[in-house]
PDB file of C-alpha atoms in Angstrom:
ATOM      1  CA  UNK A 298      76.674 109.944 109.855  1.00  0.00           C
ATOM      2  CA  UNK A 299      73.298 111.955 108.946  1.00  0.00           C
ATOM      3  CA  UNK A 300      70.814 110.346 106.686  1.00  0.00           C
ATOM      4  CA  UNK A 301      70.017 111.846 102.989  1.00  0.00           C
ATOM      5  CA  UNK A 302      68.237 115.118 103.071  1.00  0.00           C
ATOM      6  CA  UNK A 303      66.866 116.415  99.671  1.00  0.00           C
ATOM      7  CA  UNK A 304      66.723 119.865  98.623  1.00  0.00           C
ATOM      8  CA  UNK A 305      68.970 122.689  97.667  1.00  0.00           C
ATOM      9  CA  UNK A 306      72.482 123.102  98.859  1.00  0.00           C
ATOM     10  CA  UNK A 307      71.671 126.159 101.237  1.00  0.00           C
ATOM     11  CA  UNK A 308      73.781 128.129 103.102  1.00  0.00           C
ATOM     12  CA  UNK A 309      73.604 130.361  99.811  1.00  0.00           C
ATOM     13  CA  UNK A 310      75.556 128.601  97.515  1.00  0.00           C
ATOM     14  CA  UNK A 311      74.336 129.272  93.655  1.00  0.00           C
ATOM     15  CA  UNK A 312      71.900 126.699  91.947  1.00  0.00           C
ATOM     16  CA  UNK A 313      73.682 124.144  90.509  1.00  0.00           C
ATOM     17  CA  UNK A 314      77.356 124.761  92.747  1.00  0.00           C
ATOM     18  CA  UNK A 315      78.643 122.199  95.708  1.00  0.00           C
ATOM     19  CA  UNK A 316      78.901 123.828  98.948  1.00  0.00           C
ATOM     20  CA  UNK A 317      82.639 123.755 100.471  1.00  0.00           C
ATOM     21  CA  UNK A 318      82.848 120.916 103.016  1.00  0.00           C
ATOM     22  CA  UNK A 319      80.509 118.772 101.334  1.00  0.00           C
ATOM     23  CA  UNK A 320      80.908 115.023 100.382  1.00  0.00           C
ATOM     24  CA  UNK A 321      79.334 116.226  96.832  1.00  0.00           C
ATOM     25  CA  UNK A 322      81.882 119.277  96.572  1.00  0.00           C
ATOM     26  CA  UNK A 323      84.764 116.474  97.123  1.00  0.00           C
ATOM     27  CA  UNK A 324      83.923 114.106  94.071  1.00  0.00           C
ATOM     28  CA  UNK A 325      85.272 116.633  91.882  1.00  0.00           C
ATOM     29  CA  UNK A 326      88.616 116.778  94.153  1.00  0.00           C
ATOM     30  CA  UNK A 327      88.634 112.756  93.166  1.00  0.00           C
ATOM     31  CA  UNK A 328      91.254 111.856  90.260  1.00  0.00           C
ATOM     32  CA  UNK A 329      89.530 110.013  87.206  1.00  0.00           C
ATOM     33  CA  UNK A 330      91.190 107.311  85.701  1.00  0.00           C
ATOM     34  CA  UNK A 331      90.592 103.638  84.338  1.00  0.00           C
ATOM     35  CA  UNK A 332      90.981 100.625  86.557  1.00  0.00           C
ATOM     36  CA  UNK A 333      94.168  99.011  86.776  1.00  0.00           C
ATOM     37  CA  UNK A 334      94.837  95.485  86.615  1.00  0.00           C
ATOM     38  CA  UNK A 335      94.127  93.376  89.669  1.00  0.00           C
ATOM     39  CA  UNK A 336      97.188  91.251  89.095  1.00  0.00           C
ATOM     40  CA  UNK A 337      99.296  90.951  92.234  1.00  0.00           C
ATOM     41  CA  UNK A 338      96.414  91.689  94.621  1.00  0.00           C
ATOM     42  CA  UNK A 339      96.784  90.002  98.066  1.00  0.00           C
ATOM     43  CA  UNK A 340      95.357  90.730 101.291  1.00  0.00           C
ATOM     44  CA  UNK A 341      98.903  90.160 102.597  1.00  0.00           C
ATOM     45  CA  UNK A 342      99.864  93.323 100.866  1.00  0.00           C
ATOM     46  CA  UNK A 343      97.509  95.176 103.214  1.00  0.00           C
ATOM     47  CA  UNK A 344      99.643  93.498 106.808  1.00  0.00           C
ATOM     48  CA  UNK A 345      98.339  91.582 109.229  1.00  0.00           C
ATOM     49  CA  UNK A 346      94.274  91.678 109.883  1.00  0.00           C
ATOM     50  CA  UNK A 347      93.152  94.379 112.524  1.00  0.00           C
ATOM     51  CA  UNK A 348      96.597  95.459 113.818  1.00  0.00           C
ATOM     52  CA  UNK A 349      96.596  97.604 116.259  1.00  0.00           C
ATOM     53  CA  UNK A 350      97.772 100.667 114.482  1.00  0.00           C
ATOM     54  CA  UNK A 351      96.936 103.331 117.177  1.00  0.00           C
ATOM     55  CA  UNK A 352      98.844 101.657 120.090  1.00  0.00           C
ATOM     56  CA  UNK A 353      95.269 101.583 122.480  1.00  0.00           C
ATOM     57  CA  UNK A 354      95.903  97.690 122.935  1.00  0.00           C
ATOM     58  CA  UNK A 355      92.837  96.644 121.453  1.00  0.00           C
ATOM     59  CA  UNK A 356      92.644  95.172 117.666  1.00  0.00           C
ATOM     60  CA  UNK A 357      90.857  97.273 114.799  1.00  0.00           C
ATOM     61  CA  UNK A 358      87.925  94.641 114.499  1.00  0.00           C
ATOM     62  CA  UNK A 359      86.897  95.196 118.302  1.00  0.00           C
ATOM     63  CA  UNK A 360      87.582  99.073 118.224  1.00  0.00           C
ATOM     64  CA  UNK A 361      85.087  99.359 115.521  1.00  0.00           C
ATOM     65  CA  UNK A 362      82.409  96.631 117.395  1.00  0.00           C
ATOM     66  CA  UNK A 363      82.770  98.609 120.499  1.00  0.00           C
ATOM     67  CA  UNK A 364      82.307 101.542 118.494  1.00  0.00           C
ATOM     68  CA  UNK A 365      79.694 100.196 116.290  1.00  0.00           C
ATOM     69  CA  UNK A 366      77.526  98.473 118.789  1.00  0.00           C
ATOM     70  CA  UNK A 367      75.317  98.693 121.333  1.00  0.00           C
ATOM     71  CA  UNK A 368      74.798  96.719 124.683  1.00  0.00           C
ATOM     72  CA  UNK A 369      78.561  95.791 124.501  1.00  0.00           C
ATOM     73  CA  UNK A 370      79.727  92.946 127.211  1.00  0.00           C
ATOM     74  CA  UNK A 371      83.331  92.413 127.317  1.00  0.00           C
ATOM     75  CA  UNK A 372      84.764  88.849 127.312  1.00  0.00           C
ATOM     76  CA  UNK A 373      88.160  89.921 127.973  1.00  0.00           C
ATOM     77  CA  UNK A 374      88.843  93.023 129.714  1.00  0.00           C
ATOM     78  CA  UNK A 375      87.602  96.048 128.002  1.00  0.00           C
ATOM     79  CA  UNK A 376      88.677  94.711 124.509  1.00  0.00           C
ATOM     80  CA  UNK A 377      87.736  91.524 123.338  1.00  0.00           C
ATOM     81  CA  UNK A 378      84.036  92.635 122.304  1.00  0.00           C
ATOM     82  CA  UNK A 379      81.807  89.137 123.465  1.00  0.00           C
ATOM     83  CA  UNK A 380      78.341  90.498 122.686  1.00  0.00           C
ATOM     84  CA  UNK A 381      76.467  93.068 121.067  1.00  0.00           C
ATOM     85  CA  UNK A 382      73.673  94.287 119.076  1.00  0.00           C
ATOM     86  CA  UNK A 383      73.954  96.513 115.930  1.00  0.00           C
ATOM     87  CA  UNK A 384      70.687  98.328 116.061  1.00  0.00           C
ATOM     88  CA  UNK A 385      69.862  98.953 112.504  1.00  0.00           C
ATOM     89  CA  UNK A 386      72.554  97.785 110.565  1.00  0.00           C
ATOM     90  CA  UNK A 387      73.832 100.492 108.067  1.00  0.00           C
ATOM     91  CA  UNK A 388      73.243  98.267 105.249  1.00  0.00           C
ATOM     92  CA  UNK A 389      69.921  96.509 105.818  1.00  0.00           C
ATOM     93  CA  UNK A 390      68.325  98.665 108.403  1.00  0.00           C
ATOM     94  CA  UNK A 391      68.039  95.386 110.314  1.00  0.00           C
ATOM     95  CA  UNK A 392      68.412  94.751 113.830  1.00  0.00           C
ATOM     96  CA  UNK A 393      71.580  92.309 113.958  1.00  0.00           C
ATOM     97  CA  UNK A 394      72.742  90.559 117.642  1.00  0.00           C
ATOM     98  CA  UNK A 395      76.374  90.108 117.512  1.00  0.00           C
ATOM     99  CA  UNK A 396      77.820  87.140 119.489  1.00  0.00           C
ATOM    100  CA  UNK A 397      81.899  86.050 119.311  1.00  0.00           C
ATOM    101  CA  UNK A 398      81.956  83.254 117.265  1.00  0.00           C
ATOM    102  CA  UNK A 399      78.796  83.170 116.271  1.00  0.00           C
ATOM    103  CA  UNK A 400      78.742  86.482 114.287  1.00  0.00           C
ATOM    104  CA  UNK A 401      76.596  87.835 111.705  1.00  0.00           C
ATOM    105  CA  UNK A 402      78.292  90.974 111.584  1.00  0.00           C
ATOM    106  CA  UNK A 403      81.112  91.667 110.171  1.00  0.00           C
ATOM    107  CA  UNK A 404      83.603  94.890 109.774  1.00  0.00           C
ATOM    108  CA  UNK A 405      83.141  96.034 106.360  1.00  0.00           C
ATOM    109  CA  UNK A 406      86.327  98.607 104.342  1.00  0.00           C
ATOM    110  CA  UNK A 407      83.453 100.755 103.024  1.00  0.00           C
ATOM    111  CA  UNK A 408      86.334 101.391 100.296  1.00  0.00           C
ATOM    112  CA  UNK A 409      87.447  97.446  99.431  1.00  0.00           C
ATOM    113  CA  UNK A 410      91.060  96.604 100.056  1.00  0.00           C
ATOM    114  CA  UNK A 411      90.961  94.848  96.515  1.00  0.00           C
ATOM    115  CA  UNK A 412      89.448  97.816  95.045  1.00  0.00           C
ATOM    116  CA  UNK A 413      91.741 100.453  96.054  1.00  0.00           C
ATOM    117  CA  UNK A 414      94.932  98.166  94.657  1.00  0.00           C
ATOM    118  CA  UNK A 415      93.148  98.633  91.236  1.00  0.00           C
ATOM    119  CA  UNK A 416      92.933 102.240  91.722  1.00  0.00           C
ATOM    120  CA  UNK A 417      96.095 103.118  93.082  1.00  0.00           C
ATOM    121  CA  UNK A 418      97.222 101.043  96.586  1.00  0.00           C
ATOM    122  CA  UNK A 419      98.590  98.698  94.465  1.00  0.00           C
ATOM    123  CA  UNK A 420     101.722 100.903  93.801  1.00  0.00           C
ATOM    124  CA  UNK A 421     101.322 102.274  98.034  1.00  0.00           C
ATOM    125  CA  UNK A 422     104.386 101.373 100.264  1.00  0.00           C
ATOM    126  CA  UNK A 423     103.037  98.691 102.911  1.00  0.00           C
ATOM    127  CA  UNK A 424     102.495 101.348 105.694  1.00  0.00           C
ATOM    128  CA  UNK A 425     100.089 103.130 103.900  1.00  0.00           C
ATOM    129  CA  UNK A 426      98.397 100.130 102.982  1.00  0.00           C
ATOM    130  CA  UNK A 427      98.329  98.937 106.165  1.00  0.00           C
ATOM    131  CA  UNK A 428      96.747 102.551 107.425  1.00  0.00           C
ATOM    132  CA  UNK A 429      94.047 102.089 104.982  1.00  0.00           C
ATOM    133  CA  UNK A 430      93.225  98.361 105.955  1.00  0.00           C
ATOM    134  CA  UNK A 431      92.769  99.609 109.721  1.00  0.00           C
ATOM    135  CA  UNK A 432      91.792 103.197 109.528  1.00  0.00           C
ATOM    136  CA  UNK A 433      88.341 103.828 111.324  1.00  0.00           C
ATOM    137  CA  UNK A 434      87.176 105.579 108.649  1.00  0.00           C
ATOM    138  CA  UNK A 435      87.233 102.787 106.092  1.00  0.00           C
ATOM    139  CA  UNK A 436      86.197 100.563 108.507  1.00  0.00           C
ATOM    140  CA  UNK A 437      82.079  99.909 109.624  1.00  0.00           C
ATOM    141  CA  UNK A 438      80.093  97.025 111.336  1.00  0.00           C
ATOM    142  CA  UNK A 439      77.574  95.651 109.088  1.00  0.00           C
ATOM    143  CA  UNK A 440      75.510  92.703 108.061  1.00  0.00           C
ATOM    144  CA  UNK A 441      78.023  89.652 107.242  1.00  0.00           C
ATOM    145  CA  UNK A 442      75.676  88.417 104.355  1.00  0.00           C
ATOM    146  CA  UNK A 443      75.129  92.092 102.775  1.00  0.00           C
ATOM    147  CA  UNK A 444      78.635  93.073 102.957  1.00  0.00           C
ATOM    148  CA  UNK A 445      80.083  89.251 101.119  1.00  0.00           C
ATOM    149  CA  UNK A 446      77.838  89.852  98.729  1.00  0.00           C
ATOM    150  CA  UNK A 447      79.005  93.494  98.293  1.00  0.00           C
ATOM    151  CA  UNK A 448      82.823  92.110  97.296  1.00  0.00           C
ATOM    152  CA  UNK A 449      84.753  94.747  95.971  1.00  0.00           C
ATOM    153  CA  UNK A 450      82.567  96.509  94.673  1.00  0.00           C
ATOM    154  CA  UNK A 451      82.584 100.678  94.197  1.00  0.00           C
ATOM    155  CA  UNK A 452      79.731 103.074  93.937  1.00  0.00           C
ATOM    156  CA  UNK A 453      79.182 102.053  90.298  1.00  0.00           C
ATOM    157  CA  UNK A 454      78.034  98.947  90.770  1.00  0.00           C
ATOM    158  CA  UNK A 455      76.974  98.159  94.368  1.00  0.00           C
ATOM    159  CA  UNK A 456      74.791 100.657  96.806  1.00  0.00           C
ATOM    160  CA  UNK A 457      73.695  99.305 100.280  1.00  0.00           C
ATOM    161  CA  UNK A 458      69.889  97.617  99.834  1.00  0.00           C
ATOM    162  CA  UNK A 459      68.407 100.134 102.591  1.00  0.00           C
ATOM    163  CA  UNK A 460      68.316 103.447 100.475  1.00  0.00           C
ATOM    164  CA  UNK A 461      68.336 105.865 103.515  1.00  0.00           C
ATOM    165  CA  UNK A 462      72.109 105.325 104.121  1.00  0.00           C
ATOM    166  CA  UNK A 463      73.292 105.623 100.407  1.00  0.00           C
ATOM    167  CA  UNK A 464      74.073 109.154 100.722  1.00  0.00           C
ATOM    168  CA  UNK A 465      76.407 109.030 104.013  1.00  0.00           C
ATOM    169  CA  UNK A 466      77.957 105.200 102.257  1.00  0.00           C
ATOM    170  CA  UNK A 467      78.896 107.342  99.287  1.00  0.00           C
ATOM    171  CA  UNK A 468      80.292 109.964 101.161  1.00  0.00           C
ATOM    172  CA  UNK A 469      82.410 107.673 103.221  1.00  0.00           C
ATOM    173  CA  UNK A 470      83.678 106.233  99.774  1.00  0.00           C
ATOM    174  CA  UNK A 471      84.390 110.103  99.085  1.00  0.00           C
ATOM    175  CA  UNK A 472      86.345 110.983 101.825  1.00  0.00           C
ATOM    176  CA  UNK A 473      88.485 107.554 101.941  1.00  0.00           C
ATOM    177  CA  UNK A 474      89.438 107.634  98.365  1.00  0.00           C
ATOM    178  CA  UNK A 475      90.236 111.584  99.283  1.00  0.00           C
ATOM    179  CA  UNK A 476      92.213 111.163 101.969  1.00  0.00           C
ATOM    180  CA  UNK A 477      94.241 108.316 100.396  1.00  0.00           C
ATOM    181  CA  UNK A 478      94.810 109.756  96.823  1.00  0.00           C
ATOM    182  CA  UNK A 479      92.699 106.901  95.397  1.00  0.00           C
ATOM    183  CA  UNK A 480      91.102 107.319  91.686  1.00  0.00           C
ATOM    184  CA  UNK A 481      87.785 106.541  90.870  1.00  0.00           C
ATOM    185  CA  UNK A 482      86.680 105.497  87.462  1.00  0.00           C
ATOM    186  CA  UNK A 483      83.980 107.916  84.972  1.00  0.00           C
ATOM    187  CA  UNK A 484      81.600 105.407  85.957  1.00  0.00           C
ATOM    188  CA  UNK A 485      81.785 105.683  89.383  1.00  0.00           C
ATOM    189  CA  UNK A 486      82.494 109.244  89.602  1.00  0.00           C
ATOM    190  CA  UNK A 487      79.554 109.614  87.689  1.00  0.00           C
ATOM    191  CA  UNK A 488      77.135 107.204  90.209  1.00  0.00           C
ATOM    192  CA  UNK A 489      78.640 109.375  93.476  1.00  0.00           C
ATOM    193  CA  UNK A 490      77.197 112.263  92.091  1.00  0.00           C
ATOM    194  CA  UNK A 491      74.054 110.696  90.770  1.00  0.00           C
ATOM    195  CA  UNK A 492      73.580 109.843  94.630  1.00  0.00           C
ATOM    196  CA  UNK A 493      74.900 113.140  95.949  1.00  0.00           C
ATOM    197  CA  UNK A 494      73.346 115.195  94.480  1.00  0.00           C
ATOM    198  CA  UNK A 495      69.857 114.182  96.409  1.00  0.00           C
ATOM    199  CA  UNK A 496      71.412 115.098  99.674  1.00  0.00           C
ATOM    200  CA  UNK A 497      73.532 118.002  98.278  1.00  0.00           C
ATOM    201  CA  UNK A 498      74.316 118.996 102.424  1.00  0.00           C
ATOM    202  CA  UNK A 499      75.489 115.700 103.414  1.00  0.00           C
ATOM    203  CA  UNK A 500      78.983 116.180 105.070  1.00  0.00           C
ATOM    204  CA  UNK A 501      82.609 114.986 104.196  1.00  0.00           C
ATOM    205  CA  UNK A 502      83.534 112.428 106.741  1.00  0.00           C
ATOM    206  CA  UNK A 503      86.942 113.568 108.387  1.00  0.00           C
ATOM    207  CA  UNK A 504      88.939 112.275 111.176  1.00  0.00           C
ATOM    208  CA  UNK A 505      90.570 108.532 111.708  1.00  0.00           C
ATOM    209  CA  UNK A 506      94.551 107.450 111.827  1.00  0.00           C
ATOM    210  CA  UNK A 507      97.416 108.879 110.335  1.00  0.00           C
ATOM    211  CA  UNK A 508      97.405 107.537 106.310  1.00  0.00           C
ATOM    212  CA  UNK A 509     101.152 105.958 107.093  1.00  0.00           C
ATOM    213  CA  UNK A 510     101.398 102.976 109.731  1.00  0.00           C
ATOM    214  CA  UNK A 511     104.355 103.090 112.540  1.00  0.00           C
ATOM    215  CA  UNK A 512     107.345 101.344 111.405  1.00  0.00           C
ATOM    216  CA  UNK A 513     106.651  98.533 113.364  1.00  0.00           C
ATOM    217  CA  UNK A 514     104.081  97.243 111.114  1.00  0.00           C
ATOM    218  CA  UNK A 515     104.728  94.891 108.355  1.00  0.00           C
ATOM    219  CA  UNK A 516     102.799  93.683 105.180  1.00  0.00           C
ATOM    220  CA  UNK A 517     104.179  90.727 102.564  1.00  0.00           C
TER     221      UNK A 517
END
């Protein structure tokens, strides 16, 4: 995803109006509502970590590390990701080596599991649940220490530390919480377009899985 770019919206829009297609034109799309209780939260509720939802025989974490990464090497075939280097991290703008079991990366839900249930998962069957848990568009390698100390946080009150990326993080949050029918709260309405609105031509994210799991998936 392209970096912030300041300036007008272009294209001719009018002063002051989102252009069609744009991450900023989509937070009015968003519904706005209060949070809900967290109460029955479990990351059970989202299935089994990184199922293979689209059938490729590889699990979600090492789809997104091959994705995410450069210099793979393979430990396993062409799935089991052994070695990488993230090269700058999204969050940070570090450069982060990636080894199995020694990782300092981990695979962030730009949207948090716990904080969709409190804006609207939390009534979700388990299949789209489990869609959101292991769609690749919710899904992004990052620094393990920067993302744990991001918890479930939403655009209100957590921003990655490495300002150039706020505007495409934002308009990830955007187009998950679009795709899914997720709310958003004033407040954090209110912060995606305080961030937005400095790179008023950033893009809507599109593409990743289907926003209901196959039937063979299952979630407690």
């Amino acid at each position: 995803m392209a970096g912030c770019t300041e300036g007008a919206t272009g294209d001719g829009a009018p002063e002051g109006t989102a252009r069609a297609g744009t991450a900023l034109a989509a937070v009015d799309s968003l519904t706005v509502k209060g949070r809900a209780p967290r109460t029955g939260y479990d990351r059970d509720k989202f299935g089994t970590p990184w199922a293979d939802t689209d059938a490729n025989r590889c699990d979600t974490r090492d789809d997104i590390l091959r994705r995410d990464l450069e210099d793979v090497k393979f430990g396993d075939g062409r799935c089991e990701v052994a070695s990488g280097v993230l090269e700058p991290d999204p969050y940070t703008g570090r450069r982060i080596t990636f080894t199995r079991g020694h990782s300092r990366v981990d695979i962030d839900h730009i949207v948090a599991l716990s904080d969709a249930w409190q804006k609207g998962a939390g009534q979700w069957d388990p299949a789209k649940r489990i869609a959101l848990a292991n769609d690749p568009l919710n899904l992004l390698a990052v620094d393990a220490g920067t993302n744990r100390a991001k918890g479930d946080g939403d655009t209100a009150t957590w921003l990655p530390p490495d300002k150039s990326y706020r505007c495409p993080y934002v308009a990830a949050q955007v187009a998950v919480k679009k795709k899914y029918g997720l709310w958003v709260t004033a407040a954090e309405k209110a912060a995606m377009k305080r961030v937005l609105t400095r790179c008023p031509d950033q893009p809507l994210p599109t593409g990743g899985n289907p926003t209901r799991a196959p039937e063979r998936f299952h979630a407690d």
